[in-house]
């Protein structure tokens, strides 16, 4: 847990060094800065970490009233490369959402993510090791960025000239969705996303879809992405679609069973 947390800090502060020199050089840097800053309770880095970065109130339990199942298919040379399913949890009244990849062709840790949009916090739970990490994203953001994150209004037209709302609509899982198309001519990528603002009126695309949308432009519209198609050089690379939607259910995640921010 300690190594994971410290690696996060190094990525933020020393990313250029880490990318330039890997292997034993990186390990030496980690050890140097851990000895210099992490083991010194008076260091500015440690005070920032414990006084700001981890300044998150983690509830003992998080309850969600809706669950969705999103199926992801990746393609390579027009053939299916991999498939996975993600279970998504929503609580509109509490402004919280979570997700967990429940089936994947790759061998990864069993991780559950919870986003608390009231605190602008991210809670990562390792279900195998029963450990967790809770951080506030405000530690990396300006006040202006924080206010934008709190907004539930679409800012696509003003903030991203590559993205536009087409005016097309279609019904997905019984809900009216609006089409957004984002084109990046420099990278030759295109994203077609169908968003439903009435399910969860928060800008969540940059949260749970971040790893999939890396390298792509995407809309900052508030709402739940019910379907997403990602193209590179006019070739479909990834398709994401909600295949199930339980509108009235109860999903509870007990964080009290995890050792959170214990390093």
PDB file of C-alpha atoms in Angstrom:
ATOM      1  CA  UNK A   1       0.000   0.000   0.000  1.00  0.00           C
ATOM      2  CA  UNK A   2       2.809   2.365   0.887  1.00  0.00           C
ATOM      3  CA  UNK A   3       4.599   1.745  -2.406  1.00  0.00           C
ATOM      4  CA  UNK A   4       1.416   2.328  -4.399  1.00  0.00           C
ATOM      5  CA  UNK A   5       0.718   5.607  -2.639  1.00  0.00           C
ATOM      6  CA  UNK A   6       4.262   6.885  -2.971  1.00  0.00           C
ATOM      7  CA  UNK A   7       4.335   5.941  -6.643  1.00  0.00           C
ATOM      8  CA  UNK A   8       1.288   8.171  -7.161  1.00  0.00           C
ATOM      9  CA  UNK A   9       3.129  11.125  -5.652  1.00  0.00           C
ATOM     10  CA  UNK A  10       6.218  10.460  -7.740  1.00  0.00           C
ATOM     11  CA  UNK A  11       4.137  10.390 -10.897  1.00  0.00           C
ATOM     12  CA  UNK A  12       2.777  13.832 -10.054  1.00  0.00           C
ATOM     13  CA  UNK A  13       6.067  15.439  -9.023  1.00  0.00           C
ATOM     14  CA  UNK A  14       8.806  13.573 -10.875  1.00  0.00           C
ATOM     15  CA  UNK A  15       7.107  12.235 -14.009  1.00  0.00           C
ATOM     16  CA  UNK A  16       9.784  13.556 -16.363  1.00  0.00           C
ATOM     17  CA  UNK A  17      12.504  11.734 -14.436  1.00  0.00           C
ATOM     18  CA  UNK A  18      10.519   8.514 -14.238  1.00  0.00           C
ATOM     19  CA  UNK A  19       9.798   8.454 -17.960  1.00  0.00           C
ATOM     20  CA  UNK A  20      13.382   9.288 -18.872  1.00  0.00           C
ATOM     21  CA  UNK A  21      15.037   6.641 -16.702  1.00  0.00           C
ATOM     22  CA  UNK A  22      13.408   3.376 -15.741  1.00  0.00           C
ATOM     23  CA  UNK A  23      14.350   0.262 -13.831  1.00  0.00           C
ATOM     24  CA  UNK A  24      16.907   0.583 -11.072  1.00  0.00           C
ATOM     25  CA  UNK A  25      17.239   4.346 -11.564  1.00  0.00           C
ATOM     26  CA  UNK A  26      13.553   4.799 -10.742  1.00  0.00           C
ATOM     27  CA  UNK A  27      13.876   2.583  -7.687  1.00  0.00           C
ATOM     28  CA  UNK A  28      16.835   4.642  -6.492  1.00  0.00           C
ATOM     29  CA  UNK A  29      14.883   7.867  -6.914  1.00  0.00           C
ATOM     30  CA  UNK A  30      11.918   6.448  -5.010  1.00  0.00           C
ATOM     31  CA  UNK A  31      14.158   5.351  -2.161  1.00  0.00           C
ATOM     32  CA  UNK A  32      15.971   8.702  -2.077  1.00  0.00           C
ATOM     33  CA  UNK A  33      12.824  10.790  -1.879  1.00  0.00           C
ATOM     34  CA  UNK A  34      11.125   8.370   0.485  1.00  0.00           C
ATOM     35  CA  UNK A  35      14.055   8.652   2.895  1.00  0.00           C
ATOM     36  CA  UNK A  36      14.254  12.414   2.482  1.00  0.00           C
ATOM     37  CA  UNK A  37      10.579  13.338   2.577  1.00  0.00           C
ATOM     38  CA  UNK A  38       8.340  10.444   3.615  1.00  0.00           C
ATOM     39  CA  UNK A  39      10.296   9.567   6.743  1.00  0.00           C
ATOM     40  CA  UNK A  40      10.529  13.215   7.783  1.00  0.00           C
ATOM     41  CA  UNK A  41       7.273  14.230   9.449  1.00  0.00           C
ATOM     42  CA  UNK A  42       8.161  17.924   9.063  1.00  0.00           C
ATOM     43  CA  UNK A  43       8.722  17.761   5.289  1.00  0.00           C
ATOM     44  CA  UNK A  44       6.441  19.853   3.093  1.00  0.00           C
ATOM     45  CA  UNK A  45       5.661  16.845   0.903  1.00  0.00           C
ATOM     46  CA  UNK A  46       4.484  14.697   3.783  1.00  0.00           C
ATOM     47  CA  UNK A  47       2.453  17.556   5.275  1.00  0.00           C
ATOM     48  CA  UNK A  48       0.835  18.143   1.881  1.00  0.00           C
ATOM     49  CA  UNK A  49       0.060  14.458   1.478  1.00  0.00           C
ATOM     50  CA  UNK A  50      -1.526  13.960   4.859  1.00  0.00           C
ATOM     51  CA  UNK A  51      -2.966  17.452   5.262  1.00  0.00           C
ATOM     52  CA  UNK A  52      -4.314  17.962   1.757  1.00  0.00           C
ATOM     53  CA  UNK A  53      -4.122  15.014  -0.607  1.00  0.00           C
ATOM     54  CA  UNK A  54      -5.745  12.514   1.756  1.00  0.00           C
ATOM     55  CA  UNK A  55      -8.139  15.009   3.293  1.00  0.00           C
ATOM     56  CA  UNK A  56     -11.160  12.877   2.415  1.00  0.00           C
ATOM     57  CA  UNK A  57     -14.021  11.807   4.634  1.00  0.00           C
ATOM     58  CA  UNK A  58     -14.553   8.171   3.744  1.00  0.00           C
ATOM     59  CA  UNK A  59     -18.000   6.943   4.717  1.00  0.00           C
ATOM     60  CA  UNK A  60     -18.130   3.507   6.389  1.00  0.00           C
ATOM     61  CA  UNK A  61     -20.615   2.412   3.725  1.00  0.00           C
ATOM     62  CA  UNK A  62     -21.687   3.686   0.328  1.00  0.00           C
ATOM     63  CA  UNK A  63     -25.146   2.774  -0.925  1.00  0.00           C
ATOM     64  CA  UNK A  64     -26.170   3.010  -4.570  1.00  0.00           C
ATOM     65  CA  UNK A  65     -29.730   2.932  -5.883  1.00  0.00           C
ATOM     66  CA  UNK A  66     -29.026   2.065  -9.535  1.00  0.00           C
ATOM     67  CA  UNK A  67     -26.636  -0.335 -11.241  1.00  0.00           C
ATOM     68  CA  UNK A  68     -25.634  -0.645 -14.866  1.00  0.00           C
ATOM     69  CA  UNK A  69     -23.662  -3.239 -16.769  1.00  0.00           C
ATOM     70  CA  UNK A  70     -21.371  -1.867 -19.460  1.00  0.00           C
ATOM     71  CA  UNK A  71     -19.787  -4.200 -21.999  1.00  0.00           C
ATOM     72  CA  UNK A  72     -16.496  -3.166 -23.615  1.00  0.00           C
ATOM     73  CA  UNK A  73     -15.142  -4.676 -26.815  1.00  0.00           C
ATOM     74  CA  UNK A  74     -11.735  -3.796 -28.215  1.00  0.00           C
ATOM     75  CA  UNK A  75     -10.755  -4.512 -31.796  1.00  0.00           C
ATOM     76  CA  UNK A  76      -7.502  -5.124 -33.605  1.00  0.00           C
ATOM     77  CA  UNK A  77      -7.405  -5.360 -37.408  1.00  0.00           C
ATOM     78  CA  UNK A  78     -11.219  -5.521 -37.507  1.00  0.00           C
ATOM     79  CA  UNK A  79     -11.258  -8.527 -35.183  1.00  0.00           C
ATOM     80  CA  UNK A  80     -12.258  -8.718 -31.543  1.00  0.00           C
ATOM     81  CA  UNK A  81      -9.157  -8.436 -29.380  1.00  0.00           C
ATOM     82  CA  UNK A  82     -10.683  -8.495 -25.892  1.00  0.00           C
ATOM     83  CA  UNK A  83     -13.955  -8.104 -24.025  1.00  0.00           C
ATOM     84  CA  UNK A  84     -14.795  -7.100 -20.478  1.00  0.00           C
ATOM     85  CA  UNK A  85     -17.783  -6.119 -18.369  1.00  0.00           C
ATOM     86  CA  UNK A  86     -17.944  -3.225 -15.957  1.00  0.00           C
ATOM     87  CA  UNK A  87     -20.567  -2.900 -13.226  1.00  0.00           C
ATOM     88  CA  UNK A  88     -21.416   0.745 -12.547  1.00  0.00           C
ATOM     89  CA  UNK A  89     -23.117   2.013  -9.381  1.00  0.00           C
ATOM     90  CA  UNK A  90     -25.015   5.310  -9.161  1.00  0.00           C
ATOM     91  CA  UNK A  91     -26.527   7.396  -6.380  1.00  0.00           C
ATOM     92  CA  UNK A  92     -27.777  10.678  -7.834  1.00  0.00           C
ATOM     93  CA  UNK A  93     -28.981  12.159  -4.545  1.00  0.00           C
ATOM     94  CA  UNK A  94     -25.582  11.598  -2.867  1.00  0.00           C
ATOM     95  CA  UNK A  95     -23.627  12.526  -6.018  1.00  0.00           C
ATOM     96  CA  UNK A  96     -21.591   9.333  -5.815  1.00  0.00           C
ATOM     97  CA  UNK A  97     -20.798   6.698  -8.408  1.00  0.00           C
ATOM     98  CA  UNK A  98     -18.609   3.645  -8.493  1.00  0.00           C
ATOM     99  CA  UNK A  99     -17.520   0.901 -10.816  1.00  0.00           C
ATOM    100  CA  UNK A 100     -15.792  -2.456 -10.885  1.00  0.00           C
ATOM    101  CA  UNK A 101     -14.507  -4.505 -13.802  1.00  0.00           C
ATOM    102  CA  UNK A 102     -16.033  -7.880 -13.054  1.00  0.00           C
ATOM    103  CA  UNK A 103     -14.878  -9.896 -16.055  1.00  0.00           C
ATOM    104  CA  UNK A 104     -11.771  -9.342 -18.123  1.00  0.00           C
ATOM    105  CA  UNK A 105      -9.438 -11.285 -20.394  1.00  0.00           C
ATOM    106  CA  UNK A 106      -6.452  -9.656 -18.706  1.00  0.00           C
ATOM    107  CA  UNK A 107      -5.139 -10.612 -15.270  1.00  0.00           C
ATOM    108  CA  UNK A 108      -5.456  -7.549 -13.093  1.00  0.00           C
ATOM    109  CA  UNK A 109      -6.213  -6.777  -9.484  1.00  0.00           C
ATOM    110  CA  UNK A 110      -9.841  -6.771  -8.447  1.00  0.00           C
ATOM    111  CA  UNK A 111     -10.396  -3.032  -7.994  1.00  0.00           C
ATOM    112  CA  UNK A 112     -13.486  -1.033  -7.060  1.00  0.00           C
ATOM    113  CA  UNK A 113     -13.481   2.726  -7.652  1.00  0.00           C
ATOM    114  CA  UNK A 114     -15.783   5.200  -5.906  1.00  0.00           C
ATOM    115  CA  UNK A 115     -16.106   8.846  -6.931  1.00  0.00           C
ATOM    116  CA  UNK A 116     -17.604  11.311  -4.476  1.00  0.00           C
ATOM    117  CA  UNK A 117     -18.465  14.401  -6.514  1.00  0.00           C
ATOM    118  CA  UNK A 118     -19.415  16.425  -3.431  1.00  0.00           C
ATOM    119  CA  UNK A 119     -15.836  16.153  -2.133  1.00  0.00           C
ATOM    120  CA  UNK A 120     -14.345  15.678  -5.618  1.00  0.00           C
ATOM    121  CA  UNK A 121     -12.686  12.610  -4.135  1.00  0.00           C
ATOM    122  CA  UNK A 122     -11.588   9.254  -5.510  1.00  0.00           C
ATOM    123  CA  UNK A 123     -11.534   6.098  -3.394  1.00  0.00           C
ATOM    124  CA  UNK A 124      -9.722   3.034  -4.723  1.00  0.00           C
ATOM    125  CA  UNK A 125     -10.410  -0.322  -3.070  1.00  0.00           C
ATOM    126  CA  UNK A 126      -8.307  -3.433  -3.689  1.00  0.00           C
ATOM    127  CA  UNK A 127     -10.713  -6.298  -3.118  1.00  0.00           C
ATOM    128  CA  UNK A 128      -7.962  -8.929  -3.003  1.00  0.00           C
ATOM    129  CA  UNK A 129      -5.668  -7.240  -0.512  1.00  0.00           C
ATOM    130  CA  UNK A 130      -8.538  -5.445   1.315  1.00  0.00           C
ATOM    131  CA  UNK A 131      -6.598  -2.184   1.197  1.00  0.00           C
ATOM    132  CA  UNK A 132      -7.630   1.199  -0.106  1.00  0.00           C
ATOM    133  CA  UNK A 133      -6.521   4.687  -0.994  1.00  0.00           C
ATOM    134  CA  UNK A 134      -8.642   7.834  -0.742  1.00  0.00           C
ATOM    135  CA  UNK A 135      -7.478  11.127  -2.230  1.00  0.00           C
ATOM    136  CA  UNK A 136      -9.040  14.457  -3.051  1.00  0.00           C
ATOM    137  CA  UNK A 137      -8.538  15.547  -6.639  1.00  0.00           C
ATOM    138  CA  UNK A 138      -8.725  19.161  -5.444  1.00  0.00           C
ATOM    139  CA  UNK A 139      -5.096  18.823  -4.397  1.00  0.00           C
ATOM    140  CA  UNK A 140      -4.126  18.862  -8.067  1.00  0.00           C
ATOM    141  CA  UNK A 141      -6.681  21.393  -9.303  1.00  0.00           C
ATOM    142  CA  UNK A 142      -7.064  25.152  -9.257  1.00  0.00           C
ATOM    143  CA  UNK A 143     -10.159  26.701  -7.665  1.00  0.00           C
ATOM    144  CA  UNK A 144     -11.510  27.449 -11.140  1.00  0.00           C
ATOM    145  CA  UNK A 145     -11.141  23.804 -12.152  1.00  0.00           C
ATOM    146  CA  UNK A 146     -12.832  22.709  -8.935  1.00  0.00           C
ATOM    147  CA  UNK A 147     -15.818  24.940  -9.645  1.00  0.00           C
ATOM    148  CA  UNK A 148     -16.069  23.547 -13.165  1.00  0.00           C
ATOM    149  CA  UNK A 149     -16.091  20.013 -11.772  1.00  0.00           C
ATOM    150  CA  UNK A 150     -18.999  20.944  -9.464  1.00  0.00           C
ATOM    151  CA  UNK A 151     -21.048  22.254 -12.373  1.00  0.00           C
ATOM    152  CA  UNK A 152     -23.700  19.893 -13.708  1.00  0.00           C
ATOM    153  CA  UNK A 153     -24.105  21.847 -16.933  1.00  0.00           C
ATOM    154  CA  UNK A 154     -22.604  20.915 -20.268  1.00  0.00           C
ATOM    155  CA  UNK A 155     -19.622  23.064 -21.177  1.00  0.00           C
ATOM    156  CA  UNK A 156     -18.779  21.232 -24.378  1.00  0.00           C
ATOM    157  CA  UNK A 157     -19.537  24.052 -26.778  1.00  0.00           C
ATOM    158  CA  UNK A 158     -17.337  26.512 -24.911  1.00  0.00           C
ATOM    159  CA  UNK A 159     -14.404  24.400 -23.763  1.00  0.00           C
ATOM    160  CA  UNK A 160     -13.723  21.889 -26.497  1.00  0.00           C
ATOM    161  CA  UNK A 161     -13.940  23.036 -30.125  1.00  0.00           C
ATOM    162  CA  UNK A 162     -13.304  19.461 -31.329  1.00  0.00           C
ATOM    163  CA  UNK A 163     -16.583  18.262 -29.789  1.00  0.00           C
ATOM    164  CA  UNK A 164     -20.107  19.059 -30.799  1.00  0.00           C
ATOM    165  CA  UNK A 165     -23.620  18.032 -29.899  1.00  0.00           C
ATOM    166  CA  UNK A 166     -25.152  16.794 -33.159  1.00  0.00           C
ATOM    167  CA  UNK A 167     -28.810  17.110 -32.203  1.00  0.00           C
ATOM    168  CA  UNK A 168     -29.425  13.413 -32.879  1.00  0.00           C
ATOM    169  CA  UNK A 169     -31.151  11.375 -30.190  1.00  0.00           C
ATOM    170  CA  UNK A 170     -31.953   7.702 -29.617  1.00  0.00           C
ATOM    171  CA  UNK A 171     -33.431   5.530 -26.894  1.00  0.00           C
ATOM    172  CA  UNK A 172     -31.049   3.284 -24.939  1.00  0.00           C
ATOM    173  CA  UNK A 173     -32.365   1.106 -22.113  1.00  0.00           C
ATOM    174  CA  UNK A 174     -35.576   3.173 -22.197  1.00  0.00           C
ATOM    175  CA  UNK A 175     -33.822   6.554 -21.812  1.00  0.00           C
ATOM    176  CA  UNK A 176     -33.400   9.350 -24.322  1.00  0.00           C
ATOM    177  CA  UNK A 177     -29.736   9.887 -25.145  1.00  0.00           C
ATOM    178  CA  UNK A 178     -28.045  12.736 -26.995  1.00  0.00           C
ATOM    179  CA  UNK A 179     -25.247  12.232 -29.504  1.00  0.00           C
ATOM    180  CA  UNK A 180     -21.869  13.963 -29.175  1.00  0.00           C
ATOM    181  CA  UNK A 181     -19.077  13.643 -31.721  1.00  0.00           C
ATOM    182  CA  UNK A 182     -15.480  14.579 -30.934  1.00  0.00           C
ATOM    183  CA  UNK A 183     -12.888  14.690 -33.711  1.00  0.00           C
ATOM    184  CA  UNK A 184      -9.180  15.220 -33.204  1.00  0.00           C
ATOM    185  CA  UNK A 185      -7.627  15.936 -36.603  1.00  0.00           C
ATOM    186  CA  UNK A 186      -4.082  15.936 -35.218  1.00  0.00           C
ATOM    187  CA  UNK A 187      -4.411  12.420 -33.803  1.00  0.00           C
ATOM    188  CA  UNK A 188      -6.941  11.329 -36.426  1.00  0.00           C
ATOM    189  CA  UNK A 189      -9.345  10.051 -33.789  1.00  0.00           C
ATOM    190  CA  UNK A 190     -13.105  10.222 -33.426  1.00  0.00           C
ATOM    191  CA  UNK A 191     -15.395   9.516 -30.503  1.00  0.00           C
ATOM    192  CA  UNK A 192     -19.142   9.052 -30.909  1.00  0.00           C
ATOM    193  CA  UNK A 193     -20.838   9.139 -27.514  1.00  0.00           C
ATOM    194  CA  UNK A 194     -24.503   8.849 -26.566  1.00  0.00           C
ATOM    195  CA  UNK A 195     -25.111  10.613 -23.231  1.00  0.00           C
ATOM    196  CA  UNK A 196     -28.202  10.586 -21.028  1.00  0.00           C
ATOM    197  CA  UNK A 197     -28.280  13.626 -18.685  1.00  0.00           C
ATOM    198  CA  UNK A 198     -31.350  12.462 -16.745  1.00  0.00           C
ATOM    199  CA  UNK A 199     -29.761   9.345 -15.206  1.00  0.00           C
ATOM    200  CA  UNK A 200     -26.808  10.917 -13.398  1.00  0.00           C
ATOM    201  CA  UNK A 201     -26.362  14.634 -13.943  1.00  0.00           C
ATOM    202  CA  UNK A 202     -22.625  14.875 -13.295  1.00  0.00           C
ATOM    203  CA  UNK A 203     -19.676  15.152 -15.658  1.00  0.00           C
ATOM    204  CA  UNK A 204     -18.413  11.601 -15.176  1.00  0.00           C
ATOM    205  CA  UNK A 205     -16.789  10.807 -18.529  1.00  0.00           C
ATOM    206  CA  UNK A 206     -13.366  11.948 -17.327  1.00  0.00           C
ATOM    207  CA  UNK A 207     -13.716   9.647 -14.309  1.00  0.00           C
ATOM    208  CA  UNK A 208     -14.527   6.050 -15.084  1.00  0.00           C
ATOM    209  CA  UNK A 209     -13.792   6.260 -18.838  1.00  0.00           C
ATOM    210  CA  UNK A 210     -10.406   7.957 -18.475  1.00  0.00           C
ATOM    211  CA  UNK A 211      -8.306   4.860 -19.166  1.00  0.00           C
ATOM    212  CA  UNK A 212     -10.317   4.011 -22.249  1.00  0.00           C
ATOM    213  CA  UNK A 213     -10.400   7.585 -23.579  1.00  0.00           C
ATOM    214  CA  UNK A 214      -6.667   8.189 -23.185  1.00  0.00           C
ATOM    215  CA  UNK A 215      -5.499   9.916 -26.358  1.00  0.00           C
ATOM    216  CA  UNK A 216      -9.030  10.801 -27.451  1.00  0.00           C
ATOM    217  CA  UNK A 217     -11.040  14.005 -27.201  1.00  0.00           C
ATOM    218  CA  UNK A 218     -14.315  13.527 -25.352  1.00  0.00           C
ATOM    219  CA  UNK A 219     -17.292  15.720 -24.391  1.00  0.00           C
ATOM    220  CA  UNK A 220     -17.482  17.366 -20.998  1.00  0.00           C
ATOM    221  CA  UNK A 221     -21.268  17.116 -20.982  1.00  0.00           C
ATOM    222  CA  UNK A 222     -22.950  16.096 -17.750  1.00  0.00           C
ATOM    223  CA  UNK A 223     -24.666  12.733 -17.858  1.00  0.00           C
ATOM    224  CA  UNK A 224     -24.214   8.994 -18.152  1.00  0.00           C
ATOM    225  CA  UNK A 225     -22.483   7.713 -21.294  1.00  0.00           C
ATOM    226  CA  UNK A 226     -24.754   4.860 -22.426  1.00  0.00           C
ATOM    227  CA  UNK A 227     -22.812   4.049 -25.582  1.00  0.00           C
ATOM    228  CA  UNK A 228     -19.390   5.038 -26.889  1.00  0.00           C
ATOM    229  CA  UNK A 229     -17.552   4.278 -30.128  1.00  0.00           C
ATOM    230  CA  UNK A 230     -13.851   5.121 -30.485  1.00  0.00           C
ATOM    231  CA  UNK A 231     -12.136   5.302 -33.867  1.00  0.00           C
ATOM    232  CA  UNK A 232      -8.474   5.685 -34.820  1.00  0.00           C
ATOM    233  CA  UNK A 233      -7.617   6.390 -38.469  1.00  0.00           C
ATOM    234  CA  UNK A 234     -11.305   5.745 -39.264  1.00  0.00           C
ATOM    235  CA  UNK A 235     -11.057   2.231 -37.812  1.00  0.00           C
ATOM    236  CA  UNK A 236     -13.170   1.190 -34.825  1.00  0.00           C
ATOM    237  CA  UNK A 237     -10.889   0.435 -31.852  1.00  0.00           C
ATOM    238  CA  UNK A 238     -13.269   0.263 -28.890  1.00  0.00           C
ATOM    239  CA  UNK A 239     -17.001  -0.040 -28.367  1.00  0.00           C
ATOM    240  CA  UNK A 240     -18.684   0.455 -25.004  1.00  0.00           C
ATOM    241  CA  UNK A 241     -22.399  -0.080 -24.445  1.00  0.00           C
ATOM    242  CA  UNK A 242     -24.746  -0.409 -21.495  1.00  0.00           C
ATOM    243  CA  UNK A 243     -26.307  -3.863 -21.755  1.00  0.00           C
ATOM    244  CA  UNK A 244     -28.277  -3.920 -18.489  1.00  0.00           C
ATOM    245  CA  UNK A 245     -29.807  -1.236 -16.299  1.00  0.00           C
ATOM    246  CA  UNK A 246     -31.316  -1.969 -12.891  1.00  0.00           C
ATOM    247  CA  UNK A 247     -33.268   1.214 -12.186  1.00  0.00           C
ATOM    248  CA  UNK A 248     -34.290   0.339  -8.633  1.00  0.00           C
ATOM    249  CA  UNK A 249     -31.830  -1.745  -6.684  1.00  0.00           C
ATOM    250  CA  UNK A 250     -29.592  -1.520  -3.642  1.00  0.00           C
ATOM    251  CA  UNK A 251     -25.839  -1.949  -3.825  1.00  0.00           C
ATOM    252  CA  UNK A 252     -23.810  -1.389  -0.661  1.00  0.00           C
ATOM    253  CA  UNK A 253     -20.011  -1.150  -0.447  1.00  0.00           C
ATOM    254  CA  UNK A 254     -18.580  -1.339   3.059  1.00  0.00           C
ATOM    255  CA  UNK A 255     -15.302   0.585   3.215  1.00  0.00           C
ATOM    256  CA  UNK A 256     -14.863  -0.172   6.919  1.00  0.00           C
ATOM    257  CA  UNK A 257     -13.580  -3.618   5.941  1.00  0.00           C
ATOM    258  CA  UNK A 258     -10.594  -2.068   4.113  1.00  0.00           C
ATOM    259  CA  UNK A 259      -7.351  -0.635   5.459  1.00  0.00           C
ATOM    260  CA  UNK A 260      -7.548   2.787   3.814  1.00  0.00           C
ATOM    261  CA  UNK A 261      -4.504   5.094   3.562  1.00  0.00           C
ATOM    262  CA  UNK A 262      -2.558   2.821   5.900  1.00  0.00           C
ATOM    263  CA  UNK A 263       1.115   3.135   4.923  1.00  0.00           C
TER     264      UNK A 263
END
